[in-house]
């Protein structure tokens, strides 16, 4: 829907003939987090706050996943303020399978972490889904790092 | 479905009612998780029937879709029983968060007269565009859509399908016909009689008294 409004702005406004030209065919939005998806940083890290304040949210440049689509609990690599940073997804807009009862959020929320899983911020001010606990525990190995440290930052679980 | 209803009470509620659902969640602290929210959608039929509850927690909109007959659901309470002007409140996603905020410690509100379900005639305003849906085309009665550029309405008129309201077969397919309704109600009626006694029996069986150490 956003694409259509952008296209209509590009067309000349005056001529009636031009206005009713064939519109673009667009498919329904899937709200999946793939490469170049924009995310909302929800911790109080310095770089995250600056990026969100200046209106240039981080963009995903790699998803650490076989499927290349990130969901809750997945690690992503983002470009934020000219730097590459890793992040953990803590909330998705994508509608989940109804039987799973995983919460659906209004924004795609991400928490910035370093390579070992240590978060860059000190607090997460939005609710985190409970399902993330088990997913982070599965991800944490002695060699890869302890990703469950972000759970101690959360103020509210849903 | 009826067997599940002997174990848990699934109360009467509508889209627009505020509910509190307690679910057993092995990953939650205390193994149970409680969520309060307004029912924005009811989908599915039979054992697949689901309801979606929406709430805004810490300025973050959260929605959870609960299958009504999921065995991990422990309790469903209706905190406010009311209807809205629409059967589908998904437009709350594009409205200010104050219209989706309900306190978790909300007390159940008992209606004074248990007759008809009250209809809340509130009309919710939209946030500025972009939206998740073309609300100027949706025709939602409980929504205040701001005035848009005229080419929006021209395009809406072009893609509109005004013949739907005359389509009898469509209406038939979407609803349960009267003949089938009679059969279903007859089947439910025989079970409703024994429902009370079954529920009482289950409640008595469930009470577990921990053994006390004597001497």
CSV table of C-alpha atoms in Angstrom, one decimal:
chain,number,residue,atom,x,y,z
A,1,UNK,CA,0.0,0.0,0.0
A,2,UNK,CA,2.9,2.3,0.7
A,3,UNK,CA,4.3,1.5,-2.7
A,4,UNK,CA,1.1,2.6,-4.4
A,5,UNK,CA,1.0,6.0,-2.7
A,6,UNK,CA,4.7,6.6,-3.6
A,7,UNK,CA,3.9,5.7,-7.3
A,8,UNK,CA,1.0,8.1,-7.4
A,9,UNK,CA,3.2,10.9,-6.1
A,10,UNK,CA,5.6,10.3,-9.0
A,11,UNK,CA,2.9,10.6,-11.6
A,12,UNK,CA,2.0,14.1,-13.0
A,13,UNK,CA,-0.9,15.5,-11.0
A,14,UNK,CA,-2.8,17.5,-13.6
A,15,UNK,CA,-3.8,15.3,-16.5
A,16,UNK,CA,-6.8,13.1,-15.9
A,17,UNK,CA,-5.7,10.7,-18.6
A,18,UNK,CA,-2.4,10.1,-16.8
A,19,UNK,CA,-4.1,9.7,-13.4
A,20,UNK,CA,-6.0,6.6,-14.5
A,21,UNK,CA,-3.1,4.8,-16.1
A,22,UNK,CA,-2.8,1.1,-15.2
A,23,UNK,CA,-1.7,0.7,-11.6
A,24,UNK,CA,1.1,-1.5,-10.5
A,25,UNK,CA,0.2,-5.0,-9.4
A,26,UNK,CA,1.2,-5.5,-5.8
A,27,UNK,CA,0.9,-8.6,-3.7
A,28,UNK,CA,-0.4,-8.6,-0.1
A,29,UNK,CA,2.3,-7.5,2.4
A,30,UNK,CA,3.9,-10.4,4.3
A,31,UNK,CA,5.7,-8.3,7.0
A,32,UNK,CA,8.7,-10.8,6.9
A,33,UNK,CA,12.0,-9.7,8.2
A,34,UNK,CA,14.5,-10.2,5.4
A,35,UNK,CA,17.5,-8.3,4.1
A,36,UNK,CA,17.1,-4.5,4.1
A,37,UNK,CA,14.1,-4.7,6.6
A,38,UNK,CA,14.1,-1.8,9.0
A,39,UNK,CA,13.9,-2.6,12.7
A,40,UNK,CA,13.1,-0.7,15.8
A,41,UNK,CA,15.8,-0.7,18.5
A,42,UNK,CA,14.1,-1.2,21.9
A,43,UNK,CA,17.0,-1.1,24.3
A,44,UNK,CA,18.7,2.0,25.8
A,45,UNK,CA,22.1,1.5,24.1
A,46,UNK,CA,23.7,4.8,22.9
A,47,UNK,CA,24.0,3.8,19.2
A,48,UNK,CA,20.4,2.5,19.2
A,49,UNK,CA,18.9,5.6,20.7
A,50,UNK,CA,20.8,7.9,18.3
A,51,UNK,CA,19.8,5.9,15.3
A,52,UNK,CA,16.1,5.9,16.2
A,53,UNK,CA,16.2,9.6,17.2
A,54,UNK,CA,17.6,10.7,13.9
A,55,UNK,CA,15.0,8.7,12.0
A,56,UNK,CA,17.4,6.2,10.4
A,57,UNK,CA,16.5,2.9,11.9
A,58,UNK,CA,18.9,-0.1,11.5
A,59,UNK,CA,18.5,-2.2,8.4
A,60,UNK,CA,19.0,-5.9,8.3
A,61,UNK,CA,21.9,-7.0,6.1
A,62,UNK,CA,22.1,-10.6,7.0
A,63,UNK,CA,19.9,-13.1,8.8
A,64,UNK,CA,21.7,-15.9,10.7
A,65,UNK,CA,19.2,-18.5,9.6
A,66,UNK,CA,18.9,-21.2,6.9
A,67,UNK,CA,15.7,-19.7,5.7
A,68,UNK,CA,16.9,-16.0,5.5
A,69,UNK,CA,13.7,-14.9,7.2
A,70,UNK,CA,14.0,-13.8,10.8
A,71,UNK,CA,11.5,-14.4,13.5
A,72,UNK,CA,11.4,-14.0,17.3
A,73,UNK,CA,14.7,-15.1,18.9
A,74,UNK,CA,16.8,-15.0,15.7
A,75,UNK,CA,20.1,-13.2,15.4
A,76,UNK,CA,20.5,-10.6,12.6
A,77,UNK,CA,23.3,-8.5,11.3
A,78,UNK,CA,22.3,-4.8,10.9
A,79,UNK,CA,23.8,-1.7,9.4
A,80,UNK,CA,23.3,1.0,12.0
A,81,UNK,CA,24.9,4.5,11.8
A,82,UNK,CA,27.4,3.3,9.3
A,83,UNK,CA,28.5,0.4,11.5
A,84,UNK,CA,27.7,-3.3,11.4
A,85,UNK,CA,26.1,-4.6,14.6
A,86,UNK,CA,24.4,-7.9,15.6
A,87,UNK,CA,21.0,-7.9,17.1
A,88,UNK,CA,18.4,-10.3,18.5
A,89,UNK,CA,14.8,-10.0,17.3
A,90,UNK,CA,12.4,-9.8,20.3
A,91,UNK,CA,9.1,-9.0,18.5
A,92,UNK,CA,7.6,-9.4,15.1
A,93,UNK,CA,4.8,-7.9,13.1
A,94,UNK,CA,4.3,-11.1,11.1
A,95,UNK,CA,1.2,-13.0,12.2
A,96,UNK,CA,2.2,-16.2,14.0
A,97,UNK,CA,0.6,-19.6,13.7
A,98,UNK,CA,-2.6,-19.4,15.9
A,99,UNK,CA,-1.9,-22.6,17.7
A,100,UNK,CA,1.5,-21.3,18.9
A,101,UNK,CA,0.0,-18.3,20.9
A,102,UNK,CA,3.2,-16.3,20.2
A,103,UNK,CA,2.4,-12.6,20.7
A,104,UNK,CA,2.3,-10.4,17.6
A,105,UNK,CA,3.7,-6.9,18.1
A,106,UNK,CA,3.0,-3.6,16.3
A,107,UNK,CA,6.7,-3.1,15.5
A,108,UNK,CA,9.7,-5.3,14.7
A,109,UNK,CA,11.7,-5.0,17.8
A,110,UNK,CA,15.4,-5.7,18.1
A,111,UNK,CA,18.0,-5.7,20.9
A,112,UNK,CA,21.6,-4.9,20.0
A,113,UNK,CA,24.2,-7.5,21.1
A,114,UNK,CA,27.8,-8.1,20.5
A,115,UNK,CA,29.3,-11.4,19.1
A,116,UNK,CA,29.3,-13.1,22.4
A,117,UNK,CA,25.6,-12.3,23.1
A,118,UNK,CA,26.2,-9.5,25.6
A,119,UNK,CA,23.7,-6.8,25.1
A,120,UNK,CA,24.9,-3.2,24.4
A,121,UNK,CA,22.2,-1.6,26.5
A,122,UNK,CA,21.1,-2.0,30.1
A,123,UNK,CA,17.3,-2.1,29.9
A,124,UNK,CA,14.6,-3.1,27.5
A,125,UNK,CA,11.5,-1.0,27.9
A,126,UNK,CA,9.0,-3.0,25.8
A,127,UNK,CA,7.5,-6.4,26.7
A,128,UNK,CA,9.3,-9.6,25.5
A,129,UNK,CA,7.6,-12.8,24.6
A,130,UNK,CA,8.1,-15.8,26.9
A,131,UNK,CA,8.8,-18.1,24.0
A,132,UNK,CA,12.2,-16.3,23.5
A,133,UNK,CA,13.6,-18.0,26.6
A,134,UNK,CA,13.7,-21.5,25.2
A,135,UNK,CA,14.9,-20.2,21.8
A,136,UNK,CA,17.8,-18.3,23.3
A,137,UNK,CA,18.8,-21.2,25.5
A,138,UNK,CA,18.9,-23.5,22.4
A,139,UNK,CA,21.1,-20.9,20.7
A,140,UNK,CA,23.5,-20.6,23.6
A,141,UNK,CA,26.5,-22.9,23.4
A,142,UNK,CA,29.9,-22.6,25.2
A,143,UNK,CA,31.6,-21.7,21.9
A,144,UNK,CA,29.0,-19.4,20.4
A,145,UNK,CA,28.1,-17.4,23.5
A,146,UNK,CA,25.4,-16.9,26.1
A,147,UNK,CA,22.4,-15.2,24.5
A,148,UNK,CA,20.2,-15.4,27.6
A,149,UNK,CA,21.8,-12.3,29.1
A,150,UNK,CA,19.2,-10.1,27.5
A,151,UNK,CA,16.5,-11.8,29.6
A,152,UNK,CA,17.8,-10.0,32.7
A,153,UNK,CA,17.4,-6.7,30.9
A,154,UNK,CA,13.7,-7.2,30.2
A,155,UNK,CA,11.2,-5.3,32.4
A,156,UNK,CA,8.1,-7.2,31.3
A,157,UNK,CA,7.2,-10.5,29.8
A,158,UNK,CA,4.1,-11.3,27.7
B,1,UNK,CA,-16.0,-29.3,22.1
B,2,UNK,CA,-18.6,-30.1,24.7
B,3,UNK,CA,-16.2,-32.4,26.6
B,4,UNK,CA,-13.7,-29.5,26.8
B,5,UNK,CA,-16.4,-27.2,28.1
B,6,UNK,CA,-17.0,-29.5,31.0
B,7,UNK,CA,-13.4,-28.9,32.1
B,8,UNK,CA,-13.2,-25.1,31.5
B,9,UNK,CA,-15.8,-22.5,31.3
B,10,UNK,CA,-15.7,-20.6,28.0
B,11,UNK,CA,-18.0,-17.7,28.7
B,12,UNK,CA,-20.1,-15.7,26.3
B,13,UNK,CA,-18.2,-12.8,24.8
B,14,UNK,CA,-18.1,-10.7,21.6
B,15,UNK,CA,-15.7,-8.7,19.6
B,16,UNK,CA,-15.2,-5.6,21.7
B,17,UNK,CA,-15.3,-7.4,25.1
B,18,UNK,CA,-12.3,-7.2,27.4
B,19,UNK,CA,-11.0,-10.6,28.5
B,20,UNK,CA,-8.3,-12.0,30.8
B,21,UNK,CA,-6.8,-15.4,29.7
B,22,UNK,CA,-4.6,-17.5,31.9
B,23,UNK,CA,-2.4,-20.0,29.9
B,24,UNK,CA,0.0,-22.6,31.2
B,25,UNK,CA,3.3,-21.7,29.7
B,26,UNK,CA,6.4,-23.8,30.7
B,27,UNK,CA,8.7,-20.8,29.8
B,28,UNK,CA,6.9,-18.3,31.9
B,29,UNK,CA,8.0,-17.6,35.5
B,30,UNK,CA,5.4,-19.4,37.7
B,31,UNK,CA,4.5,-21.6,34.7
B,32,UNK,CA,1.3,-19.6,34.0
B,33,UNK,CA,1.0,-16.4,32.0
B,34,UNK,CA,-2.0,-14.1,32.2
B,35,UNK,CA,-2.9,-11.7,29.4
B,36,UNK,CA,-5.7,-9.0,29.4
B,37,UNK,CA,-6.9,-7.5,26.2
B,38,UNK,CA,-9.8,-6.4,24.1
B,39,UNK,CA,-11.1,-9.0,21.6
B,40,UNK,CA,-10.5,-7.6,18.2
B,41,UNK,CA,-11.3,-10.7,16.1
B,42,UNK,CA,-13.0,-14.1,16.3
B,43,UNK,CA,-12.2,-16.5,13.5
B,44,UNK,CA,-12.5,-20.2,12.8
B,45,UNK,CA,-15.2,-22.7,13.6
B,46,UNK,CA,-15.5,-25.7,15.9
B,47,UNK,CA,-12.3,-26.8,17.6
B,48,UNK,CA,-10.3,-24.3,15.5
B,49,UNK,CA,-12.2,-21.3,16.8
B,50,UNK,CA,-9.8,-18.5,17.8
B,51,UNK,CA,-10.0,-15.1,19.3
B,52,UNK,CA,-7.3,-12.4,19.1
B,53,UNK,CA,-6.8,-10.1,22.2
B,54,UNK,CA,-5.1,-6.8,21.8
B,55,UNK,CA,-3.5,-4.6,24.5
B,56,UNK,CA,-0.9,-1.8,24.6
B,57,UNK,CA,1.8,-2.6,27.2
B,58,UNK,CA,4.5,0.0,27.9
B,59,UNK,CA,3.4,1.9,24.7
B,60,UNK,CA,3.9,-1.3,22.6
B,61,UNK,CA,0.8,-2.8,20.9
B,62,UNK,CA,0.7,-6.6,21.5
B,63,UNK,CA,-1.8,-9.1,20.0
B,64,UNK,CA,-2.2,-12.7,21.0
B,65,UNK,CA,-4.3,-15.2,19.1
B,66,UNK,CA,-5.8,-17.8,21.4
B,67,UNK,CA,-7.5,-21.0,20.2
B,68,UNK,CA,-10.5,-21.3,22.4
B,69,UNK,CA,-10.3,-25.1,22.8
B,70,UNK,CA,-6.5,-25.3,23.4
B,71,UNK,CA,-6.0,-27.5,26.4
B,72,UNK,CA,-3.2,-25.2,27.8
B,73,UNK,CA,-5.8,-22.5,28.4
B,74,UNK,CA,-6.6,-22.6,32.1
B,75,UNK,CA,-9.1,-19.8,32.5
B,76,UNK,CA,-11.0,-17.3,30.4
B,77,UNK,CA,-12.7,-14.4,32.3
B,78,UNK,CA,-14.7,-11.7,30.8
B,79,UNK,CA,-13.8,-8.4,32.5
B,80,UNK,CA,-16.2,-6.3,30.4
B,81,UNK,CA,-18.9,-7.8,28.3
B,82,UNK,CA,-19.9,-5.5,25.5
B,83,UNK,CA,-20.2,-5.2,21.8
B,84,UNK,CA,-18.8,-2.6,19.4
B,85,UNK,CA,-20.2,-1.2,16.2
B,86,UNK,CA,-18.1,-3.6,14.1
B,87,UNK,CA,-17.4,-7.3,14.1
B,88,UNK,CA,-13.7,-6.7,13.4
B,89,UNK,CA,-11.6,-4.2,15.4
B,90,UNK,CA,-8.3,-4.7,13.5
B,91,UNK,CA,-8.4,-0.9,12.8
B,92,UNK,CA,-7.2,-0.4,16.4
B,93,UNK,CA,-3.7,-1.1,15.0
B,94,UNK,CA,-3.8,2.2,13.2
B,95,UNK,CA,-5.5,4.2,16.0
B,96,UNK,CA,-3.8,5.9,18.9
B,97,UNK,CA,-2.6,3.4,21.6
B,98,UNK,CA,-4.9,4.9,24.3
B,99,UNK,CA,-7.8,3.1,22.6
B,100,UNK,CA,-6.1,-0.3,23.0
B,101,UNK,CA,-4.8,0.1,26.5
B,102,UNK,CA,-6.4,-2.0,29.3
B,103,UNK,CA,-4.9,-2.4,32.7
B,104,UNK,CA,-3.8,-5.9,33.7
B,105,UNK,CA,-5.3,-5.4,37.1
B,106,UNK,CA,-8.7,-4.5,35.7
B,107,UNK,CA,-11.6,-5.7,37.9
B,108,UNK,CA,-14.4,-7.6,36.2
B,109,UNK,CA,-17.3,-5.3,35.6
B,110,UNK,CA,-20.7,-6.8,36.2
B,111,UNK,CA,-23.6,-5.5,34.1
B,112,UNK,CA,-26.5,-4.1,36.1
B,113,UNK,CA,-29.2,-5.8,34.0
B,114,UNK,CA,-28.4,-9.2,32.6
B,115,UNK,CA,-30.5,-8.8,29.5
B,116,UNK,CA,-29.1,-7.6,26.2
B,117,UNK,CA,-25.4,-7.1,25.7
B,118,UNK,CA,-24.6,-3.4,25.8
B,119,UNK,CA,-23.2,-1.9,22.5
B,120,UNK,CA,-20.4,0.6,22.9
B,121,UNK,CA,-21.1,3.3,20.3
B,122,UNK,CA,-17.5,4.8,20.6
B,123,UNK,CA,-16.0,6.0,17.3
B,124,UNK,CA,-12.2,5.8,17.3
B,125,UNK,CA,-10.1,8.3,15.3
B,126,UNK,CA,-7.2,7.1,13.1
B,127,UNK,CA,-3.5,8.1,13.3
B,128,UNK,CA,-2.1,9.9,10.3
B,129,UNK,CA,-1.4,7.8,7.2
B,130,UNK,CA,0.3,5.3,6.4
B,131,UNK,CA,-2.1,2.7,7.6
B,132,UNK,CA,-2.1,-1.1,7.5
B,133,UNK,CA,-5.2,-1.2,5.4
B,134,UNK,CA,-7.3,1.1,3.2
B,135,UNK,CA,-9.7,2.2,5.9
B,136,UNK,CA,-11.5,4.6,3.5
B,137,UNK,CA,-12.8,1.5,1.7
B,138,UNK,CA,-13.5,-0.7,4.7
B,139,UNK,CA,-16.8,1.0,5.8
B,140,UNK,CA,-16.2,0.5,9.5
B,141,UNK,CA,-18.9,2.1,11.6
B,142,UNK,CA,-16.8,2.5,14.7
B,143,UNK,CA,-14.0,4.3,12.9
B,144,UNK,CA,-13.5,8.0,12.0
B,145,UNK,CA,-11.7,8.1,8.6
B,146,UNK,CA,-10.3,11.6,7.8
B,147,UNK,CA,-10.9,13.3,4.5
B,148,UNK,CA,-8.5,12.0,1.8
B,149,UNK,CA,-7.6,13.2,-1.7
B,150,UNK,CA,-10.4,12.6,-4.2
B,151,UNK,CA,-8.4,10.0,-6.3
B,152,UNK,CA,-8.6,7.7,-3.3
B,153,UNK,CA,-12.4,7.7,-3.5
B,154,UNK,CA,-12.4,7.4,-7.3
B,155,UNK,CA,-10.2,4.3,-7.1
B,156,UNK,CA,-12.3,2.9,-4.2
B,157,UNK,CA,-15.4,3.3,-6.4
B,158,UNK,CA,-13.7,1.6,-9.3
B,159,UNK,CA,-12.8,-1.5,-7.3
B,160,UNK,CA,-15.9,-1.7,-5.2
B,161,UNK,CA,-18.3,-4.6,-5.5
B,162,UNK,CA,-21.7,-3.3,-4.5
B,163,UNK,CA,-23.5,-6.5,-5.7
B,164,UNK,CA,-22.3,-8.4,-2.7
B,165,UNK,CA,-25.3,-7.3,-0.6
B,166,UNK,CA,-27.6,-9.0,-3.1
B,167,UNK,CA,-25.7,-12.2,-3.2
B,168,UNK,CA,-27.9,-14.8,-1.4
B,169,UNK,CA,-25.6,-17.7,-1.9
B,170,UNK,CA,-22.7,-15.8,-0.4
B,171,UNK,CA,-24.8,-15.0,2.7
B,172,UNK,CA,-25.9,-18.7,2.9
B,173,UNK,CA,-22.3,-20.0,2.7
B,174,UNK,CA,-21.1,-17.5,5.4
B,175,UNK,CA,-23.9,-18.4,7.9
B,176,UNK,CA,-25.3,-21.5,9.5
B,177,UNK,CA,-28.7,-22.3,8.0
B,178,UNK,CA,-31.7,-22.5,10.3
B,179,UNK,CA,-32.2,-26.3,9.7
B,180,UNK,CA,-28.6,-27.0,10.8
B,181,UNK,CA,-28.9,-24.6,13.7
B,182,UNK,CA,-31.9,-26.5,15.1
B,183,UNK,CA,-29.9,-29.8,15.0
B,184,UNK,CA,-27.0,-28.2,16.8
B,185,UNK,CA,-29.0,-26.6,19.5
B,186,UNK,CA,-30.9,-29.9,20.1
B,187,UNK,CA,-27.6,-31.7,20.5
B,188,UNK,CA,-26.2,-29.1,22.8
B,189,UNK,CA,-29.4,-29.0,24.9
B,190,UNK,CA,-29.0,-32.6,26.1
B,191,UNK,CA,-25.5,-31.8,27.2
B,192,UNK,CA,-26.3,-28.5,28.9
B,193,UNK,CA,-28.4,-30.4,31.4
B,194,UNK,CA,-25.5,-32.5,32.6
B,195,UNK,CA,-22.9,-29.7,32.1
B,196,UNK,CA,-23.5,-28.2,35.6
B,197,UNK,CA,-23.1,-31.6,37.4
B,198,UNK,CA,-20.0,-32.5,35.3
B,199,UNK,CA,-18.4,-29.2,36.1
B,200,UNK,CA,-19.1,-29.6,39.8
B,201,UNK,CA,-17.6,-33.1,39.7
B,202,UNK,CA,-14.5,-31.9,38.0
B,203,UNK,CA,-14.0,-29.0,40.5
B,204,UNK,CA,-14.3,-31.4,43.4
B,205,UNK,CA,-11.9,-33.9,41.8
B,206,UNK,CA,-9.4,-31.2,41.1
B,207,UNK,CA,-9.0,-30.0,44.7
B,208,UNK,CA,-5.8,-31.6,45.9
B,209,UNK,CA,-5.0,-31.4,49.6
B,210,UNK,CA,-1.3,-31.8,50.4
B,211,UNK,CA,-0.7,-34.6,53.0
B,212,UNK,CA,0.3,-33.2,56.4
B,213,UNK,CA,3.0,-34.9,58.3
B,214,UNK,CA,1.7,-36.3,61.6
B,215,UNK,CA,3.9,-36.3,64.8
